[in-house]
Short mmCIF file of C-alpha atoms and ligand atoms in Angstrom, two decimals:
data_model
loop_
_atom_site.label_atom_id
_atom_site.label_comp_id
_atom_site.label_asym_id
_atom_site.label_seq_id
_atom_site.Cartn_x
_atom_site.Cartn_y
_atom_site.Cartn_z
CA MET T 1 -7.82 20.40 -22.03
CA LYS T 2 -7.09 18.29 -18.95
CA ALA T 3 -6.63 19.79 -15.49
CA PHE T 4 -3.96 18.51 -13.11
CA ILE T 5 -4.52 18.00 -9.39
CA PHE T 6 -1.34 17.51 -7.40
CA ASP T 7 -1.01 15.89 -4.04
CA LEU T 8 1.48 17.89 -1.96
CA ASP T 9 3.38 15.78 0.58
CA GLY T 10 5.53 13.21 -1.24
CA VAL T 11 4.77 14.62 -4.70
CA LEU T 12 5.68 18.32 -4.91
CA VAL T 13 7.67 18.52 -1.67
CA PHE T 14 9.30 15.88 0.49
CA THR T 15 7.61 16.84 3.73
CA ASP T 16 6.97 13.12 4.27
CA LYS T 17 10.41 12.91 5.89
CA TYR T 18 9.37 15.64 8.37
CA HIS T 19 6.08 13.86 9.13
CA TYR T 20 8.14 10.76 9.88
CA GLU T 21 10.58 12.63 12.11
CA ALA T 22 7.77 14.35 14.05
CA TRP T 23 5.73 11.15 14.55
CA LYS T 24 8.87 9.23 15.47
CA LYS T 25 9.69 11.76 18.20
CA LEU T 26 6.20 11.38 19.70
CA ALA T 27 6.22 7.58 19.39
CA ASP T 28 9.65 7.36 21.06
CA ARG T 29 8.47 9.56 23.93
CA LEU T 30 5.45 7.29 24.43
CA GLY T 31 7.54 4.13 24.06
CA ILE T 32 5.63 2.99 20.97
CA TYR T 33 7.38 1.16 18.15
CA PHE T 34 7.33 3.09 14.86
CA ASP T 35 9.24 2.58 11.63
CA GLU T 36 9.30 3.62 7.94
CA LYS T 37 6.94 0.79 7.00
CA ILE T 38 4.27 1.99 9.43
CA ASN T 39 4.98 5.54 8.23
CA ASN T 40 3.98 4.53 4.69
CA ARG T 41 0.48 3.77 6.00
CA LEU T 42 0.20 7.43 7.07
CA ARG T 43 0.61 8.82 3.55
CA GLY T 44 -2.42 10.87 2.55
CA VAL T 45 -4.19 10.00 5.80
CA SER T 46 -5.39 12.79 8.14
CA ARG T 47 -3.49 13.76 11.29
CA MET T 48 -5.93 12.13 13.72
CA GLU T 49 -6.20 8.94 11.64
CA SER T 50 -2.40 8.82 11.47
CA LEU T 51 -2.26 9.04 15.25
CA GLU T 52 -4.73 6.15 15.56
CA ILE T 53 -2.47 4.01 13.33
CA ILE T 54 0.54 4.79 15.55
CA LEU T 55 -1.45 4.04 18.72
CA GLU T 56 -2.34 0.57 17.40
CA ARG T 57 0.98 -0.52 18.94
CA ALA T 58 0.47 1.22 22.28
CA ASP T 59 0.00 -1.01 25.29
CA ARG T 60 -2.66 1.21 26.85
CA ASP T 61 -5.68 3.27 25.82
CA TYR T 62 -5.62 7.04 25.69
CA THR T 63 -8.46 9.50 26.23
CA ASP T 64 -9.66 11.81 23.46
CA GLU T 65 -8.04 14.74 25.31
CA GLU T 66 -4.70 12.94 25.42
CA LYS T 67 -4.98 12.14 21.71
CA GLN T 68 -5.71 15.78 20.89
CA ALA T 69 -2.64 16.79 22.90
CA PHE T 70 -0.48 14.22 21.05
CA ALA T 71 -1.68 15.49 17.67
CA THR T 72 -0.91 19.07 18.70
CA GLU T 73 2.52 18.05 19.98
CA LYS T 74 3.31 16.27 16.72
CA ASN T 75 2.11 19.23 14.67
CA GLU T 76 4.31 21.62 16.64
CA THR T 77 7.38 19.48 15.95
CA TYR T 78 6.33 19.22 12.30
CA ARG T 79 5.75 23.00 11.93
CA ASN T 80 9.20 23.62 13.43
CA LEU T 81 10.74 21.38 10.77
CA LEU T 82 8.65 23.07 8.05
CA SER T 83 9.87 26.49 9.15
CA GLN T 84 13.31 25.60 7.78
CA MET T 85 11.93 25.02 4.28
CA THR T 86 12.86 27.40 1.48
CA PRO T 87 12.18 27.56 -2.29
CA GLU T 88 15.32 25.40 -2.67
CA ASP T 89 13.28 22.48 -1.32
CA VAL T 90 11.37 22.30 -4.61
CA THR T 91 13.27 20.48 -7.33
CA ALA T 92 13.85 22.11 -10.71
CA ASP T 93 11.90 19.20 -12.21
CA VAL T 94 8.79 20.09 -10.19
CA ARG T 95 9.02 23.86 -10.70
CA GLU T 96 9.70 23.65 -14.43
CA THR T 97 6.92 21.10 -14.98
CA LEU T 98 4.35 23.27 -13.22
CA GLU T 99 5.48 26.31 -15.22
CA GLU T 100 5.29 24.39 -18.50
CA LEU T 101 1.81 22.99 -17.75
CA LYS T 102 0.63 26.51 -16.96
CA ARG T 103 2.19 27.82 -20.17
CA ARG T 104 0.29 25.15 -22.09
CA GLY T 105 -2.94 26.41 -20.52
CA HIS T 106 -3.73 23.56 -18.13
CA LYS T 107 -5.51 24.38 -14.91
CA LEU T 108 -3.53 23.33 -11.83
CA ALA T 109 -4.87 22.53 -8.38
CA ILE T 110 -3.69 21.05 -5.09
CA GLY T 111 -5.49 18.10 -3.48
CA SER T 112 -3.85 17.49 -0.11
CA SER T 113 -5.07 16.10 3.22
CA SER T 114 -2.76 18.51 5.05
CA LYS T 115 -3.99 21.42 7.11
CA ASN T 116 -0.50 22.90 6.68
CA THR T 117 -0.80 23.10 2.88
CA LYS T 118 -0.87 26.88 2.51
CA TYR T 119 1.99 27.35 4.97
CA ILE T 120 4.14 24.86 3.03
CA LEU T 121 3.30 26.38 -0.37
CA GLU T 122 4.19 29.83 0.95
CA ARG T 123 7.49 28.65 2.40
CA VAL T 124 8.60 27.09 -0.87
CA ASN T 125 7.13 29.88 -3.00
CA LEU T 126 4.69 27.74 -5.00
CA ILE T 127 1.46 29.30 -3.77
CA ASP T 128 0.90 31.41 -6.90
CA MET T 129 1.23 28.44 -9.27
CA PHE T 130 -2.22 27.02 -8.51
CA ASP T 131 -5.70 28.00 -9.64
CA ALA T 132 -7.19 26.38 -6.53
CA ILE T 133 -6.19 24.67 -3.32
CA SER T 134 -8.26 21.89 -1.81
CA ASP T 135 -6.76 20.66 1.46
CA GLY T 136 -7.34 19.38 4.98
CA THR T 137 -9.09 22.64 5.91
CA ASN T 138 -11.99 22.17 3.49
CA ILE T 139 -12.79 18.47 3.86
CA THR T 140 -14.59 16.31 6.37
CA ARG T 141 -13.32 12.93 5.12
CA SER T 142 -9.71 12.24 4.20
CA LYS T 143 -8.30 10.03 1.42
CA PRO T 144 -9.26 7.35 0.31
CA ASP T 145 -12.53 9.30 0.28
CA PRO T 146 -12.70 11.29 -2.99
CA GLU T 147 -13.87 14.50 -1.29
CA VAL T 148 -10.56 16.42 -1.47
CA PHE T 149 -10.25 15.83 -5.24
CA LEU T 150 -13.93 16.45 -6.00
CA LYS T 151 -13.63 19.78 -4.16
CA ALA T 152 -10.50 20.63 -6.15
CA ALA T 153 -12.37 19.94 -9.41
CA GLU T 154 -15.29 22.05 -8.23
CA PHE T 155 -12.97 24.93 -7.26
CA ILE T 156 -11.44 25.03 -10.76
CA GLY T 157 -14.79 24.39 -12.48
CA GLU T 158 -13.67 21.14 -14.14
CA GLU T 159 -15.49 17.83 -14.53
CA PRO T 160 -13.82 14.94 -12.65
CA LYS T 161 -13.30 12.96 -15.87
CA ASN T 162 -11.10 15.80 -17.16
CA CYS T 163 -8.88 15.75 -14.08
CA ILE T 164 -5.56 13.96 -13.66
CA VAL T 165 -4.36 13.34 -10.11
CA ILE T 166 -0.67 12.88 -9.27
CA GLU T 167 -0.27 10.93 -6.02
CA ASP T 168 2.33 9.11 -3.93
CA ALA T 169 -0.14 7.42 -1.54
CA TYR T 170 -2.18 4.26 -2.04
CA SER T 171 -5.03 6.07 -0.25
CA GLY T 172 -4.66 8.95 -2.73
CA ILE T 173 -4.83 6.66 -5.78
CA ASP T 174 -7.99 5.06 -4.34
CA ALA T 175 -9.43 8.55 -3.74
CA ALA T 176 -8.66 9.65 -7.32
CA LYS T 177 -10.27 6.51 -8.78
CA ALA T 178 -13.32 6.94 -6.52
CA ALA T 179 -13.60 10.52 -7.85
CA GLY T 180 -13.66 9.21 -11.45
CA MET T 181 -10.30 10.80 -12.29
CA THR T 182 -7.12 9.52 -13.93
CA ALA T 183 -4.68 8.41 -11.22
CA VAL T 184 -0.95 8.84 -11.79
CA GLY T 185 1.27 7.10 -9.25
CA ILE T 186 4.71 8.33 -8.22
CA GLY T 187 7.04 7.33 -5.38
CA ASP T 188 5.38 4.84 -3.05
CA ALA T 189 2.25 4.66 -5.28
CA SER T 190 4.31 3.69 -8.33
CA GLY T 191 4.13 0.15 -6.94
CA TYR T 192 0.35 0.23 -6.66
CA GLU T 193 -1.57 -1.72 -9.30
CA LYS T 194 -4.55 0.65 -9.15
CA SER T 195 -2.46 3.54 -10.55
CA ASP T 196 -3.57 4.17 -14.18
CA ILE T 197 -0.10 5.40 -15.10
CA VAL T 198 3.18 5.21 -13.22
CA ILE T 199 5.90 7.87 -13.42
CA SER T 200 9.32 8.17 -11.81
CA GLN T 201 9.59 11.97 -11.85
CA ILE T 202 7.04 14.76 -12.26
CA SER T 203 8.24 15.84 -15.72
CA ASP T 204 7.26 12.36 -17.01
CA ILE T 205 3.65 13.55 -17.03
CA MET T 206 4.60 15.58 -20.12
CA LYS T 207 6.93 13.00 -21.69
CA ASN T 208 4.33 10.26 -21.42
CA ASP T 209 1.67 12.62 -22.73
CA VAL T 210 -0.49 11.78 -19.76
CA GLY T 211 -2.80 14.63 -20.79
CA ASN T 212 -4.14 12.47 -23.63
CA HIS T 213 -4.89 9.50 -21.38
P1 B16 G 301 -1.31 17.66 8.49
P2 B16 G 301 -0.87 14.82 1.36
C1 B16 G 301 -0.94 14.33 3.99
O1 B16 G 301 -0.56 15.14 2.93
C2 B16 G 301 0.24 13.49 4.45
O2 B16 G 301 0.63 12.58 3.44
C3 B16 G 301 -0.15 12.71 5.68
O3 B16 G 301 0.95 11.95 6.12
C4 B16 G 301 -0.61 13.69 6.76
O4 B16 G 301 -1.02 13.01 7.93
C5 B16 G 301 -1.77 14.52 6.21
O5 B16 G 301 -1.35 15.20 5.04
C6 B16 G 301 -2.26 15.56 7.21
O6 B16 G 301 -1.25 16.52 7.39
O7 B16 G 301 -1.00 17.06 9.81
O8 B16 G 301 -0.25 18.64 8.01
O9 B16 G 301 -2.69 18.28 8.45
O10 B16 G 301 -0.01 13.66 1.01
O11 B16 G 301 -2.37 14.55 1.24
O12 B16 G 301 -0.43 16.10 0.70
MG1 MG G 302 1.15 12.51 -0.46
#
């Protein structure tokens, strides 16, 4: 029986729009150009690496202390936006699919780069759906490194080849492939040729019988 490892941001919840808003606020304050296209490069990438991508367009260098302060500032804006989230922010498609997979006996895990994973899952009342959570708090290298998914597999006691990863980020698809797992692309990653399977909504993982891949 296959296990499913879900990315969080951009797959189960649309916190990507809050990441964008929070980074945009910081970039505007610093006078740095930032748009949705640049934002796509931040998907699945850690907070500090995201900041480095934004600072590529800065016209001056910043010290490590300044960068730490920027990351903290962005996270405070982001956490404020997250605090408005409720269980209504999870679509019926996502909730019903997770429930059905559980009913069928599949193990479910989270594989997210975010250090805010548990807070988000609590806010939207999904925390009890998962057998394990692997996130930004238990990794040293972020996607496209496979660490976050390999840890998720270890936490649920499953071999990587029996794990199916659902991802919206190119970096996440690369991480899943590097982990030796099946990579299912949704959202932004549905246009990525390295995705083994492409879906347009979460419930398609049952329709397409992805579990037999
Ligand atoms: P945080 P995922 C990722 O989540 C986001 O896609 C990425 O944009 C963000 O920088 C990263 O989490 C770190 O998030 O600042 O909350 O620790 O897609 O891997 O679920
Ligand atoms: Mg994501």
